[in-house]
CSV table of C-alpha atoms in Angstrom, one decimal:
chain,number,residue,atom,x,y,z
A,1000,MET,CA,-15.8,-12.5,-11.6
A,1001,VAL,CA,-13.5,-14.8,-9.2
A,1002,ALA,CA,-14.9,-16.1,-6.0
A,1003,GLU,CA,-11.7,-16.2,-3.8
A,1004,VAL,CA,-8.0,-15.7,-4.7
A,1005,THR,CA,-5.4,-17.6,-3.2
A,1006,PHE,CA,-1.6,-16.5,-2.6
A,1007,SER,CA,1.2,-17.8,-0.9
A,1008,PRO,CA,4.0,-15.7,1.5
A,1009,ILE,CA,7.2,-15.6,-0.3
A,1010,ALA,CA,8.9,-14.3,2.5
A,1011,TYR,CA,8.9,-14.0,6.7
A,1012,ILE,CA,9.3,-10.9,8.8
A,1013,GLN,CA,11.9,-11.4,11.6
A,1014,SER,CA,11.2,-8.2,13.6
A,1015,CYS,CA,12.1,-7.3,16.6
A,1016,TYR,CA,8.5,-7.7,18.2
A,1017,PRO,CA,8.0,-11.0,19.3
A,1018,GLU,CA,4.8,-10.8,20.9
A,1019,ARG,CA,1.1,-7.8,19.5
A,1020,PHE,CA,1.7,-6.5,22.5
A,1021,GLY,CA,3.5,-3.0,22.0
A,1022,ILE,CA,4.2,-3.1,18.0
A,1023,PRO,CA,3.6,0.9,17.1
A,1024,ARG,CA,-0.1,1.0,15.4
A,1025,GLN,CA,0.9,2.3,12.0
A,1026,ALA,CA,5.0,1.6,10.3
A,1027,GLY,CA,7.2,4.9,10.7
A,1028,LEU,CA,6.6,5.8,14.1
A,1029,VAL,CA,9.2,4.1,15.7
A,1030,ALA,CA,12.4,4.2,13.3
A,1031,SER,CA,14.8,2.4,15.2
A,1032,ALA,CA,12.3,-0.8,14.8
A,1033,TYR,CA,14.2,-3.0,12.7
A,1034,ALA,CA,13.2,-6.2,11.1
A,1035,ASP,CA,14.6,-8.6,8.2
A,1036,ILE,CA,12.4,-10.0,5.3
A,1037,VAL,CA,14.0,-13.5,4.7
A,1038,PHE,CA,14.0,-15.1,1.5
A,1039,GLU,CA,15.0,-18.5,0.7
A,1040,ALA,CA,18.2,-17.6,-1.4
A,1041,THR,CA,16.8,-19.2,-4.5
A,1042,GLU,CA,18.4,-18.5,-7.7
A,1043,GLU,CA,14.8,-16.8,-8.8
A,1044,ASN,CA,14.6,-14.9,-5.8
A,1045,LYS,CA,18.0,-13.6,-6.3
A,1046,LEU,CA,17.1,-12.4,-10.1
A,1047,ALA,CA,13.6,-10.4,-8.6
A,1048,LEU,CA,14.9,-8.5,-5.6
A,1049,ARG,CA,17.6,-7.4,-8.6
A,1050,GLY,CA,17.6,-3.7,-8.5
A,1051,ILE,CA,15.5,-3.3,-5.2
A,1052,GLU,CA,18.7,-1.4,-3.5
A,1053,GLU,CA,17.9,1.9,-5.8
A,1054,PHE,CA,15.2,2.5,-4.0
A,1055,SER,CA,15.0,4.1,-0.5
A,1056,HIS,CA,11.7,2.9,0.5
A,1057,VAL,CA,10.0,0.0,-0.3
A,1058,TRP,CA,6.1,-1.3,0.4
A,1059,VAL,CA,5.8,-4.8,2.7
A,1060,ILE,CA,2.4,-6.3,1.5
A,1061,PHE,CA,1.9,-8.5,4.3
A,1062,VAL,CA,-1.1,-11.4,6.1
A,1063,PHE,CA,-1.7,-10.0,9.9
A,1064,HIS,CA,-1.0,-12.7,11.7
A,1065,GLY,CA,-0.7,-14.3,15.8
A,1066,GLN,CA,-4.5,-13.5,16.3
A,1067,SER,CA,-7.6,-15.2,15.9
A,1068,TYR,CA,-8.9,-15.2,12.2
A,1069,GLY,CA,-12.7,-14.6,11.6
A,1070,ASP,CA,-13.4,-12.5,14.4
A,1071,PHE,CA,-13.3,-9.6,11.9
A,1072,LYS,CA,-16.4,-7.0,12.8
A,1073,PRO,CA,-17.4,-4.2,10.6
A,1074,LEU,CA,-16.9,-1.4,13.7
A,1075,VAL,CA,-14.1,-0.8,15.4
A,1076,ARG,CA,-12.8,1.6,18.2
A,1077,PRO,CA,-9.5,3.1,16.9
A,1078,PRO,CA,-6.9,3.8,20.2
A,1079,ARG,CA,-6.2,7.0,18.5
A,1080,LEU,CA,-9.5,7.9,19.4
A,1081,GLY,CA,-9.0,6.6,23.1
A,1082,GLY,CA,-11.0,3.3,22.7
A,1083,ASN,CA,-15.0,4.6,23.3
A,1084,LYS,CA,-15.6,5.9,19.5
A,1085,SER,CA,-16.7,3.1,16.7
A,1086,VAL,CA,-15.7,3.5,13.2
A,1087,GLY,CA,-15.7,1.3,10.3
A,1088,VAL,CA,-13.4,-1.2,10.2
A,1089,TYR,CA,-12.5,0.4,6.1
A,1090,ALA,CA,-11.5,3.9,8.3
A,1091,THR,CA,-9.3,1.9,9.7
A,1092,ARG,CA,-6.4,0.1,9.7
A,1093,SER,CA,-7.2,-2.4,12.2
A,1094,PRO,CA,-5.9,-6.3,11.5
A,1095,ASN,CA,-9.1,-7.6,12.5
A,1096,ARG,CA,-10.8,-7.0,8.6
A,1097,PRO,CA,-12.3,-9.0,5.9
A,1098,ASN,CA,-9.0,-10.0,4.4
A,1099,ALA,CA,-6.2,-9.6,6.7
A,1100,ILE,CA,-4.0,-7.6,4.8
A,1101,GLY,CA,-1.3,-5.1,6.0
A,1102,MET,CA,0.9,-2.9,4.3
A,1103,SER,CA,3.6,-0.3,5.8
A,1104,ALA,CA,6.3,1.5,4.0
A,1105,VAL,CA,9.6,0.9,5.4
A,1106,LYS,CA,13.1,2.0,4.7
A,1107,LEU,CA,15.3,-0.5,3.5
A,1108,PHE,CA,18.6,-0.7,3.7
A,1109,GLY,CA,20.7,-3.5,2.3
A,1110,VAL,CA,20.5,-7.4,1.4
A,1111,ILE,CA,22.3,-9.4,2.5
A,1112,GLU,CA,22.7,-12.9,2.0
A,1113,LYS,CA,23.4,-14.9,4.4
A,1114,LYS,CA,23.1,-18.8,5.4
A,1115,ARG,CA,21.1,-19.9,2.6
A,1116,THR,CA,18.9,-16.4,2.7
A,1117,LEU,CA,17.9,-13.5,1.4
A,1118,ARG,CA,17.7,-11.0,3.8
A,1119,LEU,CA,16.0,-7.3,2.9
A,1120,GLN,CA,17.1,-5.2,6.4
A,1121,VAL,CA,14.3,-3.1,7.1
A,1122,GLN,CA,13.4,-0.2,9.6
A,1123,GLY,CA,10.4,1.8,10.7
A,1124,GLY,CA,7.8,-1.5,10.2
A,1125,ASP,CA,5.3,-2.6,13.0
A,1126,PHE,CA,5.5,-6.0,11.8
A,1127,LEU,CA,5.1,-9.2,14.0
A,1128,ASP,CA,8.0,-11.6,14.1
A,1129,GLY,CA,7.2,-14.3,12.0
A,1130,THR,CA,4.6,-12.0,9.9
A,1131,PRO,CA,4.1,-13.8,6.1
A,1132,VAL,CA,4.6,-11.4,3.9
A,1133,ILE,CA,3.1,-11.8,-0.4
A,1134,ASP,CA,4.5,-8.9,-2.0
A,1135,ILE,CA,7.4,-6.3,-1.7
A,1136,LYS,CA,7.4,-3.2,-4.2
A,1137,PRO,CA,8.9,-0.1,-4.8
A,1138,TYR,CA,7.9,2.7,-2.8
A,1139,VAL,CA,7.3,5.3,-5.5
A,1140,PRO,CA,6.8,8.3,-4.3
A,1141,TYR,CA,5.1,10.5,-7.8
A,1142,ALA,CA,2.2,7.8,-6.6
A,1143,ASP,CA,2.4,7.4,-2.9
A,1144,ALA,CA,3.6,10.2,-1.5
A,1145,ILE,CA,0.5,12.1,-1.2
A,1146,GLU,CA,1.3,15.3,1.1
A,1147,SER,CA,-2.2,17.0,0.0
A,1148,ALA,CA,-4.2,14.1,1.7
A,1149,GLN,CA,-6.4,14.9,4.7
A,1150,ALA,CA,-6.8,12.0,7.6
A,1151,ALA,CA,-9.8,12.9,9.4
A,1152,TRP,CA,-8.4,11.8,13.5
A,1153,ALA,CA,-4.8,9.6,12.1
A,1154,VAL,CA,-3.5,12.7,12.3
A,1155,GLU,CA,0.6,12.4,13.6
A,1156,GLN,CA,1.0,12.5,16.6
A,1157,SER,CA,4.1,13.4,19.0
A,1158,SER,CA,5.3,11.1,21.7
A,1159,LEU,CA,3.0,10.8,24.2
A,1160,LEU,CA,5.1,9.7,27.0
A,1161,SER,CA,8.7,10.2,27.7
A,1162,VAL,CA,10.7,7.0,29.3
A,1163,SER,CA,12.9,7.2,32.3
A,1164,TRP,CA,14.7,4.1,33.7
A,1165,SER,CA,15.5,2.6,36.7
A,1166,ASP,CA,19.3,2.1,38.0
A,1167,GLU,CA,18.5,-1.3,37.5
A,1168,ALA,CA,17.1,-1.7,34.7
A,1169,GLU,CA,20.3,0.8,33.3
A,1170,ALA,CA,22.5,-1.3,34.3
A,1171,VAL,CA,21.4,-4.6,32.3
A,1172,LEU,CA,21.1,-2.2,29.5
A,1173,ILE,CA,25.0,-1.6,29.3
A,1174,ASP,CA,25.7,-4.9,29.4
A,1175,CYS,CA,23.8,-5.8,26.6
A,1176,VAL,CA,25.8,-6.8,23.5
A,1177,GLU,CA,22.5,-7.2,21.1
A,1178,PRO,CA,21.4,-5.4,19.1
A,1179,GLY,CA,24.0,-3.1,21.0
A,1180,ALA,CA,23.1,-1.1,24.1
A,1181,LYS,CA,22.7,2.1,22.5
A,1182,LYS,CA,20.5,1.4,20.2
A,1183,LEU,CA,18.2,-1.1,22.3
A,1184,ARG,CA,18.1,2.2,24.7
A,1185,CYS,CA,16.6,4.0,21.4
A,1186,LEU,CA,14.3,1.1,19.9
A,1187,ILE,CA,12.6,0.6,23.6
A,1188,GLU,CA,12.7,4.5,24.6
A,1189,GLU,CA,10.6,5.2,21.1
A,1190,THR,CA,8.1,2.0,21.5
A,1191,LEU,CA,7.5,2.6,25.0
A,1192,ALA,CA,7.4,6.9,24.0
A,1193,GLN,CA,3.7,5.5,22.0
A,1194,ASP,CA,2.1,4.1,25.3
A,1195,PRO,CA,1.4,0.5,24.0
A,1196,ARG,CA,-1.1,0.3,26.8
A,1197,PRO,CA,-4.7,-0.2,25.7
A,1198,GLY,CA,-6.7,3.0,23.9
A,1199,TYR,CA,-8.7,3.0,27.4
A,1200,GLU,CA,-5.3,4.1,29.5
A,1201,ARG,CA,-3.8,6.1,26.7
A,1202,GLY,CA,-3.3,9.5,28.0
A,1203,LYS,CA,-3.8,8.7,31.8
A,1204,ASP,CA,-1.3,8.2,34.3
A,1205,GLY,CA,-1.2,4.9,35.3
A,1206,ARG,CA,-2.8,3.4,38.5
A,1207,GLU,CA,-0.1,2.9,41.7
A,1208,GLY,CA,1.9,0.0,41.1
A,1209,GLN,CA,0.8,-1.3,37.6
A,1210,ARG,CA,3.2,-2.9,36.0
A,1211,TRP,CA,2.9,-3.9,32.5
A,1212,HIS,CA,5.3,-6.2,30.4
A,1213,MET,CA,6.5,-6.4,26.7
A,1214,GLN,CA,8.7,-7.8,24.9
A,1215,VAL,CA,11.7,-6.1,22.6
A,1216,SER,CA,14.2,-7.9,20.9
A,1217,ASN,CA,15.6,-10.6,23.3
A,1218,TYR,CA,14.2,-8.5,25.9
A,1219,SER,CA,11.2,-8.3,28.4
A,1220,VAL,CA,10.6,-5.0,29.5
A,1221,PHE,CA,8.8,-4.0,32.3
A,1222,TRP,CA,7.7,-0.5,33.1
A,1223,THR,CA,5.6,1.9,35.2
A,1224,VAL,CA,3.8,4.8,33.8
A,1225,GLU,CA,3.3,7.7,36.2
A,1226,LYS,CA,2.9,11.9,35.5
A,1227,GLY,CA,3.2,11.1,31.1
A,1228,VAL,CA,6.6,8.9,32.4
A,1229,ALA,CA,6.9,5.6,31.4
A,1230,LYS,CA,9.4,4.0,34.0
A,1231,VAL,CA,11.4,0.9,32.7
A,1232,ILE,CA,11.9,-0.6,36.4
A,1233,LYS,CA,13.2,-3.8,35.1
A,1234,LEU,CA,14.6,-5.3,32.0
A,1235,ALA,CA,15.3,-9.2,31.2
A,1236,TRP,CA,16.9,-11.1,28.7
A,1237,VAL,CA,15.0,-14.0,27.7
A,1238,GLU,CA,15.6,-17.3,25.3
A,1239,ARG,CA,13.8,-16.7,22.3
B,136,MET,CA,3.9,-21.2,9.2
B,137,VAL,CA,1.3,-20.6,6.4
B,138,ALA,CA,1.4,-22.3,3.3
B,139,GLU,CA,-1.1,-19.9,1.1
B,140,VAL,CA,-3.6,-17.2,2.5
B,141,THR,CA,-7.1,-17.4,0.5
B,142,PHE,CA,-9.1,-14.0,0.5
B,143,SER,CA,-12.6,-13.0,-1.3
B,144,PRO,CA,-13.7,-9.3,-3.0
B,145,ILE,CA,-15.2,-7.5,-1.2
B,146,ALA,CA,-16.2,-5.1,-3.8
B,147,TYR,CA,-15.6,-4.5,-7.6
B,148,ILE,CA,-14.4,-1.4,-9.3
B,149,GLN,CA,-15.9,-0.6,-12.3
B,150,SER,CA,-13.2,2.0,-14.3
B,151,CYS,CA,-13.3,4.3,-17.3
B,152,TYR,CA,-11.0,1.7,-18.7
B,153,PRO,CA,-12.1,-1.4,-20.4
B,154,GLU,CA,-8.9,-2.9,-21.5
B,155,ARG,CA,-5.6,-3.2,-20.0
B,156,PHE,CA,-3.9,-1.0,-23.4
B,157,GLY,CA,-4.1,2.7,-22.0
B,158,ILE,CA,-4.4,2.4,-18.4
B,159,PRO,CA,-1.8,5.1,-16.6
B,160,ARG,CA,1.3,2.7,-15.3
B,161,GLN,CA,0.9,3.9,-11.7
B,162,ALA,CA,-2.2,5.3,-9.4
B,163,GLY,CA,-1.9,10.0,-10.8
B,164,LEU,CA,-0.8,10.4,-13.3
B,165,VAL,CA,-4.2,10.4,-14.9
B,166,ALA,CA,-6.3,12.6,-12.3
B,167,SER,CA,-10.0,12.8,-14.5
B,168,ALA,CA,-9.5,9.0,-14.5
B,169,TYR,CA,-12.6,8.0,-12.6
B,170,ALA,CA,-13.9,5.0,-10.8
B,171,ASP,CA,-16.4,3.3,-8.3
B,172,ILE,CA,-15.6,0.3,-6.7
B,173,VAL,CA,-18.4,-1.4,-6.2
B,174,PHE,CA,-20.0,-2.9,-2.5
B,175,GLU,CA,-23.1,-4.7,-2.1
B,176,ALA,CA,-25.2,-2.0,-0.2
B,177,THR,CA,-25.4,-5.2,2.7
B,178,GLU,CA,-25.7,-3.6,6.4
B,179,GLU,CA,-22.9,-5.0,7.2
B,180,ASN,CA,-20.8,-3.3,4.6
B,181,LYS,CA,-22.2,-0.1,5.1
B,182,LEU,CA,-21.3,-0.3,9.2
B,183,ALA,CA,-17.4,-1.0,7.5
B,184,LEU,CA,-17.5,1.9,5.4
B,185,ARG,CA,-18.6,4.7,8.2
B,186,GLY,CA,-16.4,7.2,8.5
B,187,ILE,CA,-14.0,6.5,5.3
B,188,GLU,CA,-15.9,10.0,4.1
B,189,GLU,CA,-13.4,11.6,6.4
B,190,PHE,CA,-10.3,10.7,4.3
B,191,SER,CA,-9.4,12.7,1.7
B,192,HIS,CA,-7.5,9.6,0.3
B,193,VAL,CA,-8.0,6.0,0.7
B,194,TRP,CA,-5.7,2.6,-1.0
B,195,VAL,CA,-7.3,0.6,-2.8
B,196,ILE,CA,-5.5,-3.8,-2.7
B,197,PHE,CA,-6.9,-5.1,-5.7
B,198,VAL,CA,-5.6,-8.3,-7.7
B,199,PHE,CA,-4.4,-7.7,-11.2
B,200,HIS,CA,-6.4,-9.8,-13.0
B,201,GLY,CA,-7.1,-10.1,-17.0
B,202,GLN,CA,-4.1,-11.6,-17.8
B,203,SER,CA,-2.6,-15.4,-17.6
B,204,TYR,CA,-1.8,-16.3,-14.7
B,205,GLY,CA,1.1,-18.4,-14.1
B,206,ASP,CA,3.9,-16.6,-16.3
B,207,PHE,CA,5.5,-14.8,-13.7
B,208,LYS,CA,9.6,-14.1,-14.4
B,209,PRO,CA,11.8,-13.3,-11.9
B,210,LEU,CA,13.1,-10.0,-14.6
B,211,VAL,CA,10.9,-7.0,-16.0
B,212,ARG,CA,12.0,-4.8,-18.4
B,213,PRO,CA,9.8,-1.4,-17.2
B,214,PRO,CA,8.4,0.6,-19.7
B,215,ARG,CA,10.1,3.7,-17.9
B,216,LEU,CA,13.4,2.4,-18.7
B,217,GLY,CA,12.6,2.1,-22.0
B,218,GLY,CA,11.5,-1.6,-22.2
B,219,ASN,CA,15.6,-2.6,-22.8
B,220,LYS,CA,16.7,-3.0,-19.0
B,221,SER,CA,16.1,-5.9,-17.2
B,222,VAL,CA,15.1,-5.6,-13.2
B,223,GLY,CA,13.2,-7.2,-10.6
B,224,VAL,CA,10.0,-8.0,-9.9
B,225,TYR,CA,10.1,-6.7,-6.2
B,226,ALA,CA,12.2,-3.2,-7.6
B,227,THR,CA,8.9,-2.9,-10.2
B,228,ARG,CA,4.7,-2.5,-10.2
B,229,SER,CA,4.2,-4.9,-12.3
B,230,PRO,CA,1.2,-7.0,-12.8
B,231,ASN,CA,2.7,-10.1,-13.0
B,232,ARG,CA,4.6,-11.1,-9.7
B,233,PRO,CA,4.6,-14.5,-7.8
B,234,ASN,CA,1.4,-12.4,-5.8
B,235,ALA,CA,-0.7,-10.7,-8.6
B,236,ILE,CA,-2.1,-7.7,-5.8
B,237,GLY,CA,-2.0,-4.4,-6.8
B,238,MET,CA,-2.5,-0.9,-4.6
B,239,SER,CA,-3.2,2.0,-5.8
B,240,ALA,CA,-3.8,5.6,-3.6
B,241,VAL,CA,-6.6,7.7,-4.6
B,242,LYS,CA,-8.8,11.0,-4.1
B,243,LEU,CA,-11.8,9.8,-2.6
B,244,PHE,CA,-15.3,11.8,-3.8
B,245,GLY,CA,-17.6,10.2,-1.6
B,246,VAL,CA,-20.0,7.4,-0.9
B,247,ILE,CA,-23.1,6.7,-2.6
B,248,GLU,CA,-25.4,4.2,-2.4
B,249,LYS,CA,-27.4,2.9,-5.7
B,250,LYS,CA,-29.6,0.4,-7.2
B,251,ARG,CA,-27.9,-2.2,-3.9
B,252,THR,CA,-25.0,-1.0,-4.0
B,253,LEU,CA,-22.4,0.9,-2.0
B,254,ARG,CA,-19.9,3.0,-4.5
B,255,LEU,CA,-16.5,4.6,-3.2
B,256,GLN,CA,-16.8,7.1,-5.7
B,257,VAL,CA,-13.0,7.8,-6.7
B,258,GLN,CA,-10.0,9.5,-9.3
B,259,GLY,CA,-6.6,8.8,-10.0
B,260,GLY,CA,-6.5,5.4,-10.4
B,261,ASP,CA,-5.2,2.7,-12.6
B,262,PHE,CA,-7.9,0.0,-12.5
B,263,LEU,CA,-8.6,-2.6,-15.2
B,264,ASP,CA,-12.5,-2.2,-15.5
B,265,GLY,CA,-14.1,-6.1,-13.2
B,266,THR,CA,-11.0,-6.0,-11.3
B,267,PRO,CA,-11.7,-7.5,-7.8
B,268,VAL,CA,-10.5,-4.9,-4.4
B,269,ILE,CA,-9.4,-7.2,-1.7
B,270,ASP,CA,-9.3,-4.3,0.4
B,271,ILE,CA,-9.6,-0.8,1.6
B,272,LYS,CA,-7.7,1.1,3.8
B,273,PRO,CA,-7.5,4.8,4.8
B,274,TYR,CA,-4.0,6.9,3.5
B,275,VAL,CA,-2.6,7.9,6.4
B,276,PRO,CA,-0.4,10.2,5.6
B,277,TYR,CA,1.9,10.7,8.6
B,278,ALA,CA,2.6,7.0,8.0
B,279,ASP,CA,2.3,6.6,3.9
B,280,ALA,CA,3.5,10.0,2.5
B,281,ILE,CA,7.2,9.6,2.4
B,282,GLU,CA,8.6,13.4,0.8
B,283,SER,CA,12.0,12.3,1.4
B,284,ALA,CA,11.7,8.4,-0.7
B,285,GLN,CA,14.5,8.0,-3.2
B,286,ALA,CA,13.2,6.0,-5.8
B,287,ALA,CA,16.0,5.6,-8.4
B,288,TRP,CA,14.3,5.6,-12.4
B,289,ALA,CA,10.5,5.7,-10.8
B,290,VAL,CA,10.5,9.6,-10.9
B,291,GLU,CA,8.4,11.8,-11.9
B,292,GLN,CA,7.8,12.2,-15.6
B,293,SER,CA,5.6,15.3,-17.0
B,294,SER,CA,3.5,14.5,-19.6
B,295,LEU,CA,5.4,12.9,-22.8
B,296,LEU,CA,2.8,13.9,-25.9
B,297,SER,CA,0.4,16.8,-26.3
B,298,VAL,CA,-2.8,16.2,-27.6
B,299,SER,CA,-4.6,17.4,-30.7
B,300,TRP,CA,-7.7,16.2,-32.1
B,301,SER,CA,-9.0,16.1,-35.4
B,302,ASP,CA,-11.7,17.8,-36.5
B,303,GLU,CA,-14.6,14.4,-37.1
B,304,ALA,CA,-13.3,13.1,-33.6
B,305,GLU,CA,-14.0,17.2,-32.1
B,306,ALA,CA,-17.5,16.6,-33.7
B,307,VAL,CA,-18.0,13.4,-31.5
B,308,LEU,CA,-16.6,15.0,-28.4
B,309,ILE,CA,-19.1,17.9,-28.4
B,310,ASP,CA,-22.1,15.4,-29.0
B,311,CYS,CA,-21.0,12.7,-26.3
B,312,VAL,CA,-23.3,12.8,-22.6
B,313,GLU,CA,-21.2,10.4,-20.8
B,314,PRO,CA,-19.5,11.7,-18.8
B,315,GLY,CA,-19.7,14.8,-20.2
B,316,ALA,CA,-17.8,16.0,-23.1
B,317,LYS,CA,-15.2,18.3,-20.9
B,318,LYS,CA,-14.4,15.4,-18.6
B,319,LEU,CA,-14.1,13.0,-21.2
B,320,ARG,CA,-11.9,15.4,-23.1
B,321,CYS,CA,-9.5,15.6,-19.7
B,322,LEU,CA,-9.5,11.8,-19.7
B,323,ILE,CA,-8.3,11.5,-22.9
B,324,GLU,CA,-6.3,14.2,-23.2
B,325,GLU,CA,-4.1,13.1,-19.6
B,326,THR,CA,-4.6,9.4,-20.8
B,327,LEU,CA,-2.9,9.4,-24.3
B,328,ALA,CA,-0.1,12.0,-22.6
B,329,GLN,CA,1.3,9.6,-20.9
B,330,ASP,CA,1.8,7.6,-24.3
B,331,PRO,CA,0.7,4.5,-23.9
B,332,ARG,CA,2.3,2.8,-26.8
B,333,PRO,CA,4.7,-0.1,-25.8
B,334,GLY,CA,8.1,1.1,-23.3
B,335,TYR,CA,9.5,0.7,-26.9
B,336,GLU,CA,8.1,2.9,-29.8
B,337,ARG,CA,8.1,5.7,-26.5
B,338,GLY,CA,10.0,9.0,-27.0
B,339,LYS,CA,9.6,8.2,-31.0
B,340,ASP,CA,7.8,9.6,-33.1
B,341,GLY,CA,5.0,7.1,-34.7
B,342,ARG,CA,5.9,5.5,-38.0
B,343,GLU,CA,3.7,7.1,-40.6
B,344,GLY,CA,-0.2,5.7,-41.0
B,345,GLN,CA,0.4,3.7,-37.8
B,346,ARG,CA,-2.7,3.5,-35.8
B,347,TRP,CA,-3.4,3.0,-32.4
B,348,HIS,CA,-6.7,2.2,-30.4
B,349,MET,CA,-7.8,2.3,-26.5
B,350,GLN,CA,-10.8,2.3,-25.2
B,351,VAL,CA,-12.2,5.0,-22.9
B,352,SER,CA,-15.3,5.3,-20.9
B,353,ASN,CA,-18.0,4.1,-23.4
B,354,TYR,CA,-15.8,5.0,-26.5
B,355,SER,CA,-13.6,4.1,-28.8
B,356,VAL,CA,-9.9,6.6,-29.3
B,357,PHE,CA,-8.2,6.1,-32.1
B,358,TRP,CA,-4.5,8.0,-32.5
B,359,THR,CA,-1.5,8.5,-34.4
B,360,VAL,CA,1.7,10.0,-33.0
B,361,GLU,CA,3.9,12.5,-34.6
B,362,LYS,CA,5.8,15.0,-34.0
B,363,GLY,CA,5.7,14.6,-29.5
B,364,VAL,CA,2.1,15.1,-30.4
B,365,ALA,CA,-0.9,12.3,-30.5
B,366,LYS,CA,-3.7,13.3,-32.8
B,367,VAL,CA,-6.8,11.8,-31.8
B,368,ILE,CA,-8.3,11.0,-35.4
B,369,LYS,CA,-11.6,9.6,-34.8
B,370,LEU,CA,-14.0,8.8,-31.4
B,371,ALA,CA,-16.7,6.5,-31.9
B,372,TRP,CA,-19.3,5.3,-29.2
B,373,VAL,CA,-19.2,1.9,-28.4
B,374,GLU,CA,-21.6,-0.5,-26.6
B,375,ARG,CA,-20.0,-1.6,-24.0
């Protein structure tokens, strides 16, 4: 019996989400969410990644970070349940768990070498920028894709909000170059459609004048919620 | 950036496989493989597991053990490729990886309390008896079940071998009480059907007289392979 186990990160994630607020609550909800899994371009890493491009999807096993550790409580209130009902932490994917391990299946686009790094380019993740990665595994459908699985309350939810844009925000979008206006629009719309507000606010219209803020890629996004529509009122480029 | 992360096991696995040899190469291949995930029956663990029974399947995140650590090499030769072709370790589920983390989706039957332990009773695992568990997460189909995923060479394979029994082995089977003759027969047949022999022997007829041995539950199983049939020649109860 081992008392504890120690792992060293094998890579780090560069993601379009520099802050926790706004990150989708599971992988796969925001298909446009892009990230690079960044390895050092050592000979060993090159060999260890050989053949991974033959898989369309990979599992990323990571360490939740950007949170205070040791604040684990056995019960959590999932946003999906409106933030009112308590369930055990092992019945959720909450980041506040005894061992802060996350796992997400993402689409793999390819592996590129760039400035002494090897980068797995993935989409559909729910990663905070800077996340340490402790393992990568191929997604093996015959073992992992259990279509018949029943998931209690954690069932698929279509978009919660539709998204509109102010003229001011539209104008910034049109000027933007990175990652491209069309991609950025998609990414922001898909992210806001999930309604990133806290559980107790979801499904409600926003209070008048209440402005929300999140960072997506190199942009600050400000929005309001009214009658089931998230309206992007302002978009501003920020240095990261 | 963190240099390393340390986790403490939250539970241990009691499984029908006391030795590495013979363990199915992925979860889900041997539906009859049973295991208990054994937690201490503390108040905290009772709360942390609340509601987990609403899920039909759970992910078990575990530490590969029963192997020498530090013998990680960047290339491995998957049995599925006949043991001849090298691929990167991250393109496989091999236990010999930089961080020896395993993850398996298993069917959850229920949670019972027994002698100061809380037991998650699961089926379909690929766990060595005594495996330390570092996390349990609900299986969430909308995020985890990616039917469209393409898996290169890791595609489903129907049973490799059919299984027959010697009269002697049949007689032992009929006498057995744990976990019941029918269940034990199923478990052994499903396990042998996967052809647990090393990659370079798979798909071949066995050498004449070559006997193989594995342990399943409380039984020693001896078999031969001939013309695509694994024949159980001897079954013997052993103290564990």
